[in-house]
XYZ file of C-alpha atoms in Angstrom:
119
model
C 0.000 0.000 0.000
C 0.938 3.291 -0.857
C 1.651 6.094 1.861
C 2.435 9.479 1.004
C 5.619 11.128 2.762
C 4.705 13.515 5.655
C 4.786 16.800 4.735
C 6.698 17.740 8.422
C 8.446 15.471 10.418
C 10.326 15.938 13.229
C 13.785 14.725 14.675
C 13.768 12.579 17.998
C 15.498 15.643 19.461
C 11.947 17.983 18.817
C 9.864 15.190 19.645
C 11.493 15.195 23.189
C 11.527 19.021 23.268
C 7.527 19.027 22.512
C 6.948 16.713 24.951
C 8.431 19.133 28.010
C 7.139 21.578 26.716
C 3.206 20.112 26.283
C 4.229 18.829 30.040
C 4.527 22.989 30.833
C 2.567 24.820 28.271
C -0.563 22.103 27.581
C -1.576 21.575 24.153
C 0.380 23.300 21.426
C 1.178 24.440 17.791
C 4.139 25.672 15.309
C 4.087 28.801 12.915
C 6.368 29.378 10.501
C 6.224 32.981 8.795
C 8.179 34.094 5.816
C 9.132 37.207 8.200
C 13.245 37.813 8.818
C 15.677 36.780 11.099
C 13.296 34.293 13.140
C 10.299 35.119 12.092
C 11.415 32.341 9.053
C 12.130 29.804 12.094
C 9.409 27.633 13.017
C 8.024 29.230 16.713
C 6.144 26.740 19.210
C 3.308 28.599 21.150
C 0.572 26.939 22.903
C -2.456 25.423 20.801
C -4.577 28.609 19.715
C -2.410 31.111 20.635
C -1.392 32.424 17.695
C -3.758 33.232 15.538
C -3.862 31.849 11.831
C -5.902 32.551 8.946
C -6.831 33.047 5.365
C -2.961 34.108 4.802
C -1.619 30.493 6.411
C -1.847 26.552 5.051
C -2.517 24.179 7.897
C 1.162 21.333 6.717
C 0.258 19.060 9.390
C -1.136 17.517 12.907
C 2.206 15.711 14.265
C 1.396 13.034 16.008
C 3.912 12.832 19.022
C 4.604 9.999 21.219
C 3.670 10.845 24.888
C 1.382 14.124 23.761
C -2.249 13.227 23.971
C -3.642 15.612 21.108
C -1.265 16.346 17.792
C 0.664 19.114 17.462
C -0.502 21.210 14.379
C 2.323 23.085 12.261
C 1.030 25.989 10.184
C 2.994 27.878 7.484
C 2.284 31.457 5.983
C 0.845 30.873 2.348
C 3.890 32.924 1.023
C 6.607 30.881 2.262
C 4.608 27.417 1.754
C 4.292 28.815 -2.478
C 8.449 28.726 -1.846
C 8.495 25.597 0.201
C 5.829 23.258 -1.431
C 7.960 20.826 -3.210
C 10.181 20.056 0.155
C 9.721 18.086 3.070
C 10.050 19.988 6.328
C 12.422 18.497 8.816
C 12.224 20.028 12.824
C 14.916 19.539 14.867
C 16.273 21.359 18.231
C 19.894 23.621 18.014
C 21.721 25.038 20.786
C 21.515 28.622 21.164
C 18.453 31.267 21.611
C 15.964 32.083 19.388
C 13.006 34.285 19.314
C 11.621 35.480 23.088
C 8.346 34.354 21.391
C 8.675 30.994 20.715
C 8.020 28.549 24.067
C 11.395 26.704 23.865
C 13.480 29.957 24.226
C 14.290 29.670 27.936
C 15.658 26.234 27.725
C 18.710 27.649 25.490
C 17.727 26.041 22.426
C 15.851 26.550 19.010
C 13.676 24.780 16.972
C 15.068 24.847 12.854
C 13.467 23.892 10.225
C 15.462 21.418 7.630
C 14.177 20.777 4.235
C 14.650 17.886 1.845
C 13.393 18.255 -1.752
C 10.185 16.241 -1.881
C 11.703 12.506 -4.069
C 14.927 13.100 -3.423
């Protein structure tokens, strides 16, 4: 049978992340913009508190060992028109990002890594 590639995966090392963080924060969701510096970064916020629209594609509910609900990941429509024939990879880097995003205070990041989509 055949099964399409996810659209967003992530590494062991954001699945762990997500799950500390649901343990803290409660349900929650990623939004990547097509903004500068780390506005292009995928940011982690709780579930519903950033609000999307019209203006952003719903990739995918990440289903995450240990976190009861999924984990949506939504992407601005203008970087998913530049972004549409990868694969999105999430993983976890040392070093701050954005005050905004839920993982800052535990001195890492979450980065997005792309593969092209067949390759």
């Amino acid at each position: 049978m055949y099964e399409e590639t996810p659209r967003v995966e992530l590494t062991p090392a954001a699945a762990d992340l997500l799950r500390r963080l649901r343990a803290t924060h409660g349900p929650l969701m990623f939004h990547q913009s097509g903004g500068c510096c780390d506005g292009s970064a995928p940011m982690c916020y709780p579930e519903g508190e950033f609000r999307t629209g019209d203006s952003d594609v719903l990739l995918a509910e990440l289903d995450v060992e240990g976190v009861a609900e999924p984990v949506t990941f939504w992407m601005a429509r203008s970087q998913y028109e530049a972004w549409s024939h990868t694969r999105l990879i999430v993983d976890v880097v040392e070093g701050r990002g954005s005050g905004f995003s839920l993982e800052a205070p535990e001195g890492v990041r979450f980065l997005t890594r792309s593969r092209v989509v067949g390759a």
